[in-house]
Short mmCIF file of C-alpha atoms in Angstrom, two decimals:
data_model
loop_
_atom_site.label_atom_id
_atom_site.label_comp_id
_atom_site.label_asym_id
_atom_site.label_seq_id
_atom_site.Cartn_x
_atom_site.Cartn_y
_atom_site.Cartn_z
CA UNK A 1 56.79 196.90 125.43
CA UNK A 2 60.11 197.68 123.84
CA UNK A 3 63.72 195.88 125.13
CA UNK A 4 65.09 197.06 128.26
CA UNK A 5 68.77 197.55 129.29
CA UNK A 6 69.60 194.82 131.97
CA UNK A 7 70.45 196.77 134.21
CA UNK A 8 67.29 198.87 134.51
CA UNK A 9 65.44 197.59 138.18
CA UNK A 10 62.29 197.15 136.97
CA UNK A 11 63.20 194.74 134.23
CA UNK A 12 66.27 192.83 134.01
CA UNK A 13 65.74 191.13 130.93
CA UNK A 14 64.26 192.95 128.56
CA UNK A 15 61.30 190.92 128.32
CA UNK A 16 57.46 191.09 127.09
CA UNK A 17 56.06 189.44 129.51
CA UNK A 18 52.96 191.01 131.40
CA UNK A 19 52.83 192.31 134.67
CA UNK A 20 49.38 190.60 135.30
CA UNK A 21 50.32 189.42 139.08
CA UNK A 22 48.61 191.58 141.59
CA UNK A 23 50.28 192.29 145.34
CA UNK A 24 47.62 189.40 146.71
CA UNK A 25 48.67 186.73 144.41
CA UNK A 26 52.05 187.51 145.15
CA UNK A 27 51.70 187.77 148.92
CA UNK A 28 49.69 184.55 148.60
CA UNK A 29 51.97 182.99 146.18
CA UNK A 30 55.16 183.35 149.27
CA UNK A 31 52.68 182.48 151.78
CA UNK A 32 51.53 179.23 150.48
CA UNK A 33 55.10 178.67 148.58
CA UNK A 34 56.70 177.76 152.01
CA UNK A 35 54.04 174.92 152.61
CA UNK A 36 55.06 172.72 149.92
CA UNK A 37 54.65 169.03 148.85
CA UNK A 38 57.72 168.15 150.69
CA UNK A 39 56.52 169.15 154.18
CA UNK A 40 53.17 167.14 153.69
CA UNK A 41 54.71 164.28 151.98
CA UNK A 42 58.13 164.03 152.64
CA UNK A 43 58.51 164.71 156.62
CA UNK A 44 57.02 161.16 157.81
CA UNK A 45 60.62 159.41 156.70
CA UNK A 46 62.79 162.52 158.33
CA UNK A 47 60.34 161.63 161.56
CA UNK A 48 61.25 158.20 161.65
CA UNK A 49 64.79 158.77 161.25
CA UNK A 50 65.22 161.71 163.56
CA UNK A 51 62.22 161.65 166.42
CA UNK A 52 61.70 164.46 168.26
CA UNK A 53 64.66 165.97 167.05
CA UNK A 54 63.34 166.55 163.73
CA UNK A 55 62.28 169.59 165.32
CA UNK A 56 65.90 170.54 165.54
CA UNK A 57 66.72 169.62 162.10
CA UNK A 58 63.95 171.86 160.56
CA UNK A 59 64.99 174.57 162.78
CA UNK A 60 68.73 174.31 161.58
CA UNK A 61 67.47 173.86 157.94
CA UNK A 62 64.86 176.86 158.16
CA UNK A 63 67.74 179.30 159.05
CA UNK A 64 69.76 178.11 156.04
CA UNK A 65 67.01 178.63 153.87
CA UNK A 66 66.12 182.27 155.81
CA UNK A 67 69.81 183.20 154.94
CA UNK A 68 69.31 182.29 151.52
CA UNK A 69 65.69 183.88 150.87
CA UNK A 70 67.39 186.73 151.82
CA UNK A 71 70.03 187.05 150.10
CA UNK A 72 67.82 186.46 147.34
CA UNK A 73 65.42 188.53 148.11
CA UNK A 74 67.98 191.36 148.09
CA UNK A 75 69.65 190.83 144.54
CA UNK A 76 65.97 190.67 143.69
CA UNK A 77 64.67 193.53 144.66
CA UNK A 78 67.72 195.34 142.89
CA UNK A 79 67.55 193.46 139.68
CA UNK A 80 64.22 191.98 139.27
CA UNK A 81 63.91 189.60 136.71
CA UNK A 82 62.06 186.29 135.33
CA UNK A 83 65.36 184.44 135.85
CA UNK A 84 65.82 185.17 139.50
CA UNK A 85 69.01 183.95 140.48
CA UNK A 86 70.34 182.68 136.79
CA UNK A 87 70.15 186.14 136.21
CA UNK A 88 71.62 187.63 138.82
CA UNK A 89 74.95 184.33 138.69
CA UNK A 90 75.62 185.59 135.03
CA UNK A 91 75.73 189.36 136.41
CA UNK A 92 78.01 188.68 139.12
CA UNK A 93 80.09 185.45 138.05
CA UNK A 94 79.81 185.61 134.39
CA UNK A 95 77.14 184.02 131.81
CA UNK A 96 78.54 180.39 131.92
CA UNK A 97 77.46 180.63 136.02
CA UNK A 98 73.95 181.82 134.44
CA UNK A 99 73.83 179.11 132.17
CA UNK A 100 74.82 176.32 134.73
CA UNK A 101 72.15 177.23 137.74
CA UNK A 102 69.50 178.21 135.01
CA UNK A 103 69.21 175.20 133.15
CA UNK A 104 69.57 172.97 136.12
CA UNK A 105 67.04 174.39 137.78
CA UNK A 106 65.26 174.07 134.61
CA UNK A 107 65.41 170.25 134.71
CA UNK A 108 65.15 169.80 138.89
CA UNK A 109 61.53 171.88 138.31
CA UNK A 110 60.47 169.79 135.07
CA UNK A 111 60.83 166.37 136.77
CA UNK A 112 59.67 167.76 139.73
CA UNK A 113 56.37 168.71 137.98
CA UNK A 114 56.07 164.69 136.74
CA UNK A 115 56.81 163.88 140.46
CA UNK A 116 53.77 165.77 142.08
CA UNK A 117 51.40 164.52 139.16
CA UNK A 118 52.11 161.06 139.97
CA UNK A 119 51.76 161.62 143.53
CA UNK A 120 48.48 163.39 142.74
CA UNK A 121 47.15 160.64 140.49
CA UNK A 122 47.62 157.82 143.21
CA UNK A 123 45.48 159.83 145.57
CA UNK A 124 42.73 160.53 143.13
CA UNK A 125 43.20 156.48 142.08
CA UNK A 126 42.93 155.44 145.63
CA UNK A 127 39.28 157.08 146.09
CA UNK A 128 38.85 155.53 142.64
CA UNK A 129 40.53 152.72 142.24
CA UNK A 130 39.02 151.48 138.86
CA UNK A 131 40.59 154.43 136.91
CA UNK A 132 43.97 154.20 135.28
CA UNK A 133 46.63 156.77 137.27
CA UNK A 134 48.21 157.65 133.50
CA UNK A 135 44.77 159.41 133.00
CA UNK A 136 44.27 161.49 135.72
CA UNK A 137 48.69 162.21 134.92
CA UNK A 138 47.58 163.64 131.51
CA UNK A 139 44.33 165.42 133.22
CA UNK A 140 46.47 167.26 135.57
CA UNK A 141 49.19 167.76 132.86
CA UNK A 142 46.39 169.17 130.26
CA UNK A 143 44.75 171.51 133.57
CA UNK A 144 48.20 173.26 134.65
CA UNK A 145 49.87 173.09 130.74
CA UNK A 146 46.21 175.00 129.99
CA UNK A 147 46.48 177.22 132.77
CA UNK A 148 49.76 178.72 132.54
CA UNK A 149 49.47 179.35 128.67
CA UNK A 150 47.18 181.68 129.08
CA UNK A 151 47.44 185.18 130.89
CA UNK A 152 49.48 184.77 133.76
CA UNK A 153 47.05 186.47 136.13
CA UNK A 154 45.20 182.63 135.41
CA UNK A 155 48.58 181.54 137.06
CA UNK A 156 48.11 184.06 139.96
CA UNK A 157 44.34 182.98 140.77
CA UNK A 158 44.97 179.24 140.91
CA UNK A 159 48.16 179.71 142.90
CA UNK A 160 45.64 182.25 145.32
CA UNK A 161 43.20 179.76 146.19
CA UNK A 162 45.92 176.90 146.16
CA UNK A 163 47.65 178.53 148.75
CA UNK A 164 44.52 179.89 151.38
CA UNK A 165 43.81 176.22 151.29
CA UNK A 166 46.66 174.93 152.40
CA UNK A 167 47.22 178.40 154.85
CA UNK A 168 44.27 177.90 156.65
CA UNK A 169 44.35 173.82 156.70
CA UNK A 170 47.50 173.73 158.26
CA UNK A 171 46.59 176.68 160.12
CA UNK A 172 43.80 174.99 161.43
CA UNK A 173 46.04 171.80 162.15
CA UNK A 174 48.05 173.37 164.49
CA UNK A 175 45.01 175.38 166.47
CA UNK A 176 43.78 171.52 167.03
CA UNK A 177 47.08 170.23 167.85
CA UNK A 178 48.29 172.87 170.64
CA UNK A 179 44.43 172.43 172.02
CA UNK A 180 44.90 168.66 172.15
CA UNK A 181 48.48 169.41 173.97
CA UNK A 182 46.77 171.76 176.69
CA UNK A 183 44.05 168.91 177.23
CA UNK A 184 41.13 171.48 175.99
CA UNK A 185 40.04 169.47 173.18
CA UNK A 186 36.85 167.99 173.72
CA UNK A 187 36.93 163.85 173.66
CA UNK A 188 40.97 163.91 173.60
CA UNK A 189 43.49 163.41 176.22
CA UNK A 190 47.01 165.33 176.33
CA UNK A 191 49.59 162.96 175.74
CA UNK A 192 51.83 165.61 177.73
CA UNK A 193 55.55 164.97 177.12
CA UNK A 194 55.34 161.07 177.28
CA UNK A 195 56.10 161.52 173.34
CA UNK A 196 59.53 163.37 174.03
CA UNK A 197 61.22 161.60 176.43
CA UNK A 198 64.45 160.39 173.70
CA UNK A 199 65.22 163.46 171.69
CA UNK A 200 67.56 161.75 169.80
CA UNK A 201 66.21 157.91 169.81
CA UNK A 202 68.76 156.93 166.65
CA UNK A 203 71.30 159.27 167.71
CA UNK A 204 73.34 161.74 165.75
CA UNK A 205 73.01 159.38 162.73
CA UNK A 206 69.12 160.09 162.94
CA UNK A 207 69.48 163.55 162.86
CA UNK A 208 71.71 163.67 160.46
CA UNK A 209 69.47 162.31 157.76
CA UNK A 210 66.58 163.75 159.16
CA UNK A 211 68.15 167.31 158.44
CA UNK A 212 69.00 166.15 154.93
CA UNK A 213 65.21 165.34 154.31
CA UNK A 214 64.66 169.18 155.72
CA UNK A 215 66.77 170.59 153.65
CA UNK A 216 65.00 169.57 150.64
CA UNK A 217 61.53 170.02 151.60
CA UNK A 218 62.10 173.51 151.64
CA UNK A 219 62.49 173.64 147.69
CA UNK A 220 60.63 176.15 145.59
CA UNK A 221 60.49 179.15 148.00
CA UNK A 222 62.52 180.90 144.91
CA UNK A 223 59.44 180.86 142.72
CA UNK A 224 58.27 183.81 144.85
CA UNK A 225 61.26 185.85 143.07
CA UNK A 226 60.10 184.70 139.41
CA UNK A 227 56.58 185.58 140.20
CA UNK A 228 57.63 189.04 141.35
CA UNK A 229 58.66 190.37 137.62
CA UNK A 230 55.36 189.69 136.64
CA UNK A 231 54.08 191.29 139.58
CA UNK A 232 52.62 195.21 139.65
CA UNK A 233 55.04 196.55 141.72
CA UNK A 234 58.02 193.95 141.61
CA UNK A 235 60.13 195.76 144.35
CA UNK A 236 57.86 196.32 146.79
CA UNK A 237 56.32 192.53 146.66
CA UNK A 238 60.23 191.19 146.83
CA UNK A 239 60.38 192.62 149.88
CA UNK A 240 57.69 192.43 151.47
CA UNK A 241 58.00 188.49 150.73
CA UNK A 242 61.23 187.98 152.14
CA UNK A 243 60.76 189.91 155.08
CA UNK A 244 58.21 187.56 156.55
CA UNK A 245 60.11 184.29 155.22
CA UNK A 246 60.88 184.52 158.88
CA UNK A 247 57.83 183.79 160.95
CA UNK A 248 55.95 181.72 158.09
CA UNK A 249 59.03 179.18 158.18
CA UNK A 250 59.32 179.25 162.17
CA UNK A 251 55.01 178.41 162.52
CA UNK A 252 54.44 175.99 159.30
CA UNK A 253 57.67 173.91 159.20
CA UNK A 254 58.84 174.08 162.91
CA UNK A 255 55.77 174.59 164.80
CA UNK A 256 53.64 171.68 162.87
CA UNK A 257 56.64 169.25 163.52
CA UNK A 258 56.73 170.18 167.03
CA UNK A 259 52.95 169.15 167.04
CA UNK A 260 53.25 166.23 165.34
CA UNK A 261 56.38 164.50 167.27
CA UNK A 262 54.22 165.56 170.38
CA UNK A 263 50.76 164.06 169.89
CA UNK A 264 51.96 160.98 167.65
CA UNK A 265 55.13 158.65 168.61
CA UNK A 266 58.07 158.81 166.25
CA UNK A 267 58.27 155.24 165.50
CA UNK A 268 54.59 154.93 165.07
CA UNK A 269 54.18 152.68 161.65
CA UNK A 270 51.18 155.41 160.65
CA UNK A 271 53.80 158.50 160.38
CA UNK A 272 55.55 157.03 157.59
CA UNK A 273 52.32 154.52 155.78
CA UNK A 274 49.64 157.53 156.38
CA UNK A 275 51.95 160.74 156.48
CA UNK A 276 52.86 162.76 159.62
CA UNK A 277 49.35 164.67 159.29
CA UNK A 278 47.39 162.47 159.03
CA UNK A 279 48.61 160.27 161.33
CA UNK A 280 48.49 163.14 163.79
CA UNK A 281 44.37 164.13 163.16
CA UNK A 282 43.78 160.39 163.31
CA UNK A 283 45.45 160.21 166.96
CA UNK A 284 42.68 163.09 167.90
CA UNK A 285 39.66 161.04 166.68
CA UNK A 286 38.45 163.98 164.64
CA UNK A 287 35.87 161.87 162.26
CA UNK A 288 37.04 162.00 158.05
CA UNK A 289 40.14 164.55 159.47
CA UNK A 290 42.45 161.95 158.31
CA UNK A 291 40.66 162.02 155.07
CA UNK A 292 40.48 165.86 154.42
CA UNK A 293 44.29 165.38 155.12
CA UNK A 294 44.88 163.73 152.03
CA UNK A 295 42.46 166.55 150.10
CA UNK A 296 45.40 169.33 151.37
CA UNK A 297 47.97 167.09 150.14
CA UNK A 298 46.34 166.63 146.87
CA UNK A 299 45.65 170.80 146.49
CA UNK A 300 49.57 170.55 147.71
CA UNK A 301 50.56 168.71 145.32
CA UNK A 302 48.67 170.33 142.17
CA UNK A 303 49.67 173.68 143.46
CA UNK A 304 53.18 172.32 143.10
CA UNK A 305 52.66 171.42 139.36
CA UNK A 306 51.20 174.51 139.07
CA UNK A 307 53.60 176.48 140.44
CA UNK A 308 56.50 174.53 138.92
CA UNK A 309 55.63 174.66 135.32
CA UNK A 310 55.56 178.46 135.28
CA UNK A 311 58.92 178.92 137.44
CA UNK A 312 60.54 176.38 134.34
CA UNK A 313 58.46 178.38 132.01
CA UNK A 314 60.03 181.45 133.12
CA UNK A 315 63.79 180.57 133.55
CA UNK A 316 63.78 179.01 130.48
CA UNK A 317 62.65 181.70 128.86
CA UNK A 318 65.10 184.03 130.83
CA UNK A 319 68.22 181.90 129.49
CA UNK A 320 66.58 182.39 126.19
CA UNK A 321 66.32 186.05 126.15
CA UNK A 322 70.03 186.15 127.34
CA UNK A 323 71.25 183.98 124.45
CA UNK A 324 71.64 181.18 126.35
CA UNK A 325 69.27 178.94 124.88
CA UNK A 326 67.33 177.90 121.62
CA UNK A 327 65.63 180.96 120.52
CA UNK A 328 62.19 179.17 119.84
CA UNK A 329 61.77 178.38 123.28
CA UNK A 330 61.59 182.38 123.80
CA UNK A 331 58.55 182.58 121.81
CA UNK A 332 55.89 185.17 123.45
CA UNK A 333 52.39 186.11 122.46
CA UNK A 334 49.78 187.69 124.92
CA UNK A 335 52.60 188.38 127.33
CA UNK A 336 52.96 184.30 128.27
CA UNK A 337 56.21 182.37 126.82
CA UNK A 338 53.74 179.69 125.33
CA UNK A 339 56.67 177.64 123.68
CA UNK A 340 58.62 177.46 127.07
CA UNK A 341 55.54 176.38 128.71
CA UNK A 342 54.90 173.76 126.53
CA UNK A 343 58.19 172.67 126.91
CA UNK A 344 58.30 172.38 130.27
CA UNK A 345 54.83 170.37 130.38
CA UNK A 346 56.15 168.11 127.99
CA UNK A 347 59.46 167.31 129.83
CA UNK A 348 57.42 166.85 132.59
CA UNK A 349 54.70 164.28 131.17
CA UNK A 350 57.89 162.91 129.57
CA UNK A 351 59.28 162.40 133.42
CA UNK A 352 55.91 160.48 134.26
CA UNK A 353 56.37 158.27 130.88
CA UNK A 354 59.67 156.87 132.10
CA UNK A 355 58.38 156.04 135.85
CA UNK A 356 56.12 153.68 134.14
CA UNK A 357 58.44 152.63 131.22
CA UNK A 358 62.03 152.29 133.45
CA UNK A 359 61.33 152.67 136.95
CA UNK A 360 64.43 150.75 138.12
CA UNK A 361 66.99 152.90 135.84
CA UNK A 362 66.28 155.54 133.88
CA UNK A 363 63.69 157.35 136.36
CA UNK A 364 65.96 156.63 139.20
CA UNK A 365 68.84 158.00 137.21
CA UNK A 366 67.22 160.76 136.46
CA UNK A 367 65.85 161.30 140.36
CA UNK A 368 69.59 161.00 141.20
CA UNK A 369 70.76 163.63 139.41
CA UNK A 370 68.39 166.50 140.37
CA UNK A 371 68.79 165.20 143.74
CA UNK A 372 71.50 168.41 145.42
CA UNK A 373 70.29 170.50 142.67
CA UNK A 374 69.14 172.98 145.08
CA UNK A 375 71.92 173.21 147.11
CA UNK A 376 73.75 173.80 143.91
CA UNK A 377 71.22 176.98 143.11
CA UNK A 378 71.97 177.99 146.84
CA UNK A 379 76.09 178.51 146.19
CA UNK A 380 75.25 180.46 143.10
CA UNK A 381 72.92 182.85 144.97
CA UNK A 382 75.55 183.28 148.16
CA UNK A 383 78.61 183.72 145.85
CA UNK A 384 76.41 186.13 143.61
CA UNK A 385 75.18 188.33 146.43
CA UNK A 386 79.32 188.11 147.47
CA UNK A 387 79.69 190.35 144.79
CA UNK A 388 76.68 191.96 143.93
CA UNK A 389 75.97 193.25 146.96
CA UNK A 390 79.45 195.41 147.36
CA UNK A 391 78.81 196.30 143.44
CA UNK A 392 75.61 198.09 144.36
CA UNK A 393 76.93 199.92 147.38
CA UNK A 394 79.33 201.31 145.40
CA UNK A 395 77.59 202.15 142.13
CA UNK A 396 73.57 202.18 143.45
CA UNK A 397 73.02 202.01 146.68
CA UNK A 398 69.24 203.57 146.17
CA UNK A 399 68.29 199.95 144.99
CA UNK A 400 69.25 198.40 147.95
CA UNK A 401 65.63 197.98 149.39
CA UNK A 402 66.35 194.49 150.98
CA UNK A 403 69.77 194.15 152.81
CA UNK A 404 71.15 190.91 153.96
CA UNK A 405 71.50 190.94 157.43
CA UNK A 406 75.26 191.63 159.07
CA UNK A 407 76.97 191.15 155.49
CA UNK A 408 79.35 189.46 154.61
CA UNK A 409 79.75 187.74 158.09
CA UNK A 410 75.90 185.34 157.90
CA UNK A 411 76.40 184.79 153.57
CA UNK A 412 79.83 183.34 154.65
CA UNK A 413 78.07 181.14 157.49
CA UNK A 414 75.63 180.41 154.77
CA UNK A 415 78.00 178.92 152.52
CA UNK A 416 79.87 176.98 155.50
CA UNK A 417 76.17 175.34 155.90
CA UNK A 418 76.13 173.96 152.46
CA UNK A 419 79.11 173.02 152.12
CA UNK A 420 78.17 171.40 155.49
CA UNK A 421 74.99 169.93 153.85
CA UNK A 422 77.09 168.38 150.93
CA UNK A 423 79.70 166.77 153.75
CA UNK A 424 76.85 164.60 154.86
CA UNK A 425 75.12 164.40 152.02
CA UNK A 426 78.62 162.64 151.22
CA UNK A 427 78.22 160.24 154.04
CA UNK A 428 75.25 158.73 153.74
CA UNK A 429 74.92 155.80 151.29
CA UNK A 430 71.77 156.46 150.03
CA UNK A 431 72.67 160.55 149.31
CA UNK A 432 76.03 159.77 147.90
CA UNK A 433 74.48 158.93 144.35
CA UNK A 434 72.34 161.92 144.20
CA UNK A 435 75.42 164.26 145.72
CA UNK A 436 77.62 162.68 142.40
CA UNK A 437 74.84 162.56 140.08
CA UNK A 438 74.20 166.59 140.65
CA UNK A 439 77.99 166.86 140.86
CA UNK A 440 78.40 165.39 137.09
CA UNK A 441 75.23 167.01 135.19
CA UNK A 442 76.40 170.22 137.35
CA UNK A 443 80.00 170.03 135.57
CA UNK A 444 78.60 169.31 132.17
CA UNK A 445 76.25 172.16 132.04
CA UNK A 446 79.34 174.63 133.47
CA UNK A 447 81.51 173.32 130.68
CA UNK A 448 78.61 173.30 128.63
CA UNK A 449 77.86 177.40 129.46
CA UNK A 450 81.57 177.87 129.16
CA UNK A 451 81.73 177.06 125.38
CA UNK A 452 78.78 179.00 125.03
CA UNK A 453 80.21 181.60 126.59
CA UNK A 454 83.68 181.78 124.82
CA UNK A 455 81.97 181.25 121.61
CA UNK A 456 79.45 184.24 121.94
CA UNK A 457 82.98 186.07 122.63
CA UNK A 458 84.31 185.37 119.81
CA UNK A 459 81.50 186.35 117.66
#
């Protein structure tokens, strides 16, 4: 298909890509997006930090992230594009703001991709110990890398099934879990409140770091907004996406932890060594539950390898297209950015490489500086919807199809939470690093995108 001026609404970047996503992928794609590694994974050290007030920490989070979604969600569904919010920073702040949240987004989803296939090799290698973890790495690599270079409706179908899995196991999690609570399970015995008696068993301190570890495990709902300009009817499956960010949050994240801090104790070793889940099916006595636990968090896990190499894919091929970029990475045949894929996948083996080469430095460095990344993306999107936002009610209000609610008043309160976020990310020893490390690569990239910028002036 022939260029496109930016600032047409079906196609912000005059790209070639295909629009090979179909309304169920997407629908499935948000659905399954919210229940991410993190939440599986990640939750059993905010637990043990927090107790039963980890409930309240996801609950504080999960409004955060609703504000954001939906401030997304509107600049979105105005201006969809492949580069979501990069896209939408170098519209309203100018391209150097474009460059900075593009690219490190970029790297945060590239290392994130090495991440989840370690995490999915050392399952596979504890049902089989005698193979080598590197090997099912490069299997998993060679699967996802495979999948995503061909037509993205390959993308769509994997990220389908991915996600019904992980819908109806956790769905299925919590029927068994509120059944145990009202004593109606058959063989199990309501532990009643006797779990909830000390909301706050480490005190503000807990919950303080148990919101941090919230925060984060809510990454990746943005891929949603990259899928959509692939999508059939990118408007339409915007909003219909963000509008139920709502309830899918409030019964995944906060309802499952509510479960969990109710049937299992908080300090329980088996939260943290097993994983919340787990831990929680094992207290039922449901025979091999435990087990088919770990088989979610695998199909969580490749789903977020998956998912990841085509978001970096896709906003790497977004900077491209906007001159931001090498222009071999914008490569496209059969609709697919091939060269930005394989890219990605090979920054992302790369990642792997170095856990087993420098664990102690040059992994950790590297963990460190992605670590606030997000939060990072987050300001971009609430000062670009700032602007954006009164920029379309004066010039095109039509395209409005997704408003943020009582603007400006909750994007203001939106930024005051971040900048709340990065206070205590600032107090906590073992956040500090990652808050700095972001901080640094952050500044380098903006003065990075800022020559860039003033150069591409010039010329």
């Amino acid at each position: 298909m022939p260029p496109t001026s930016v600032e047409t609404p079906t196609d912000t970047d005059g790209v070639s890509l295909s629009h090979g996503l179909k309304q169920r992928h997407l629908s499935m794609i948000a659905l399954g997006g919210v229940i991410g590694a993190g939440l599986f994974v990640g939750s059993g050290a905010g637990i043990a930090a927090a107790g039963p007030s980890i409930v309240i920490a996801y609950a504080l989070s999960g409004l955060l992230v609703m504000l954001v979604m939906r401030m997304l969600g509107e600049m979105s569904a105005a201006y969809p594009s492949s580069g979501s919010f990069s896209s939408h920073a170098e519209r309203a702040v100018g391209p150097w703001a474009g460059f900075t949240a593009g690219w490190a987004f970029w790297v945060l989803l590239c290392t994130a991709v090495g991440l989840e296939g370690i995490g999915a090799a050392q399952i596979v290698h504890g049902w089989l110990p005698g193979t080598p973890e590197w090997a099912w790495v490069a299997l998993f690599m060679v699967v996802f890398c495979g999948t995503n270079l061909a037509a993205v409706k390959n993308f769509g179908e994997f990220e389908f099934w991915f996600a019904a899995l992980k819908v109806g196991a956790i769905t299925l999690f919590l029927v068994l879990g509120v059944l145990a609570l009202a004593g109606v399970l058959p063989g199990t015995d309501s532990p009643g409140g006797s779990h909830l008696t000390e909301l706050l068993p480490n005190g503000g301190e807990g919950l303080v770091i148990g919101l941090l570890a919230s925060v984060f495990a809510y990454g990746g709902l943005e891929t949603v907004t990259i899928a959509a300009a692939e999508s059939q009817d990118p408007v339409r499956g915007v909003a219909r996406a963000v509008r139920t960010a709502m309830w899918r949050i409030a019964v995944f994240y906060v309802g499952s932890m509510a479960v969990i801090v109710a049937l299992v104790p908080w300090d329980s070793p088996e939260v943290v060594e097993n994983g919340p889940y787990v831990a929680a099916l094992d207290r039922l006595g449901i025979p091999g539950a435990g087990e088919l636990m770990n088989v979610v968090v695998l199909v969580a896990l490749l789903s977020a390898m998956n998912a990841n190499i085509y978001g970096a894919s896709r906003i790497g091929y977004s900077l491209v297209e906007r001159g931001q970029g090498p222009k071999w990475l914008g490569r496209v045949s059969g609709g697919v950015p091939r060269v930005a894929v394989l890219a990605s996948s090979v920054f992302g083996f790369l990642c792997v490489l170095l856990s087993y080469w420098r664990p102690d430095d040059v992994f950790a460095w590297l963990l460190n500086m992605i670590g606030a990344v997000i939060l990072v993306v987050w300001i971009f999107i609430a000062v670009s919807q700032l602007r954006l936002r009164r920029r379309l009610e004066r010039e095109t209000p039509e395209r409005l199809a997704v408003r943020m609610w009582a603007f400006p008043w909750l994007t203001w309160v939106a930024l005051a939470g971040m900048a709340t976020v990065f206070v205590l990310m600032a107090r906590e020893p073992d956040t500090r690093v990652q808050l700095y490390s972001t901080g640094a690569m952050t500044l380098a990239l903006a003065a990075v995108g800022y020559a860039w910028q003033r150069a591409r002036e010039r010329r």
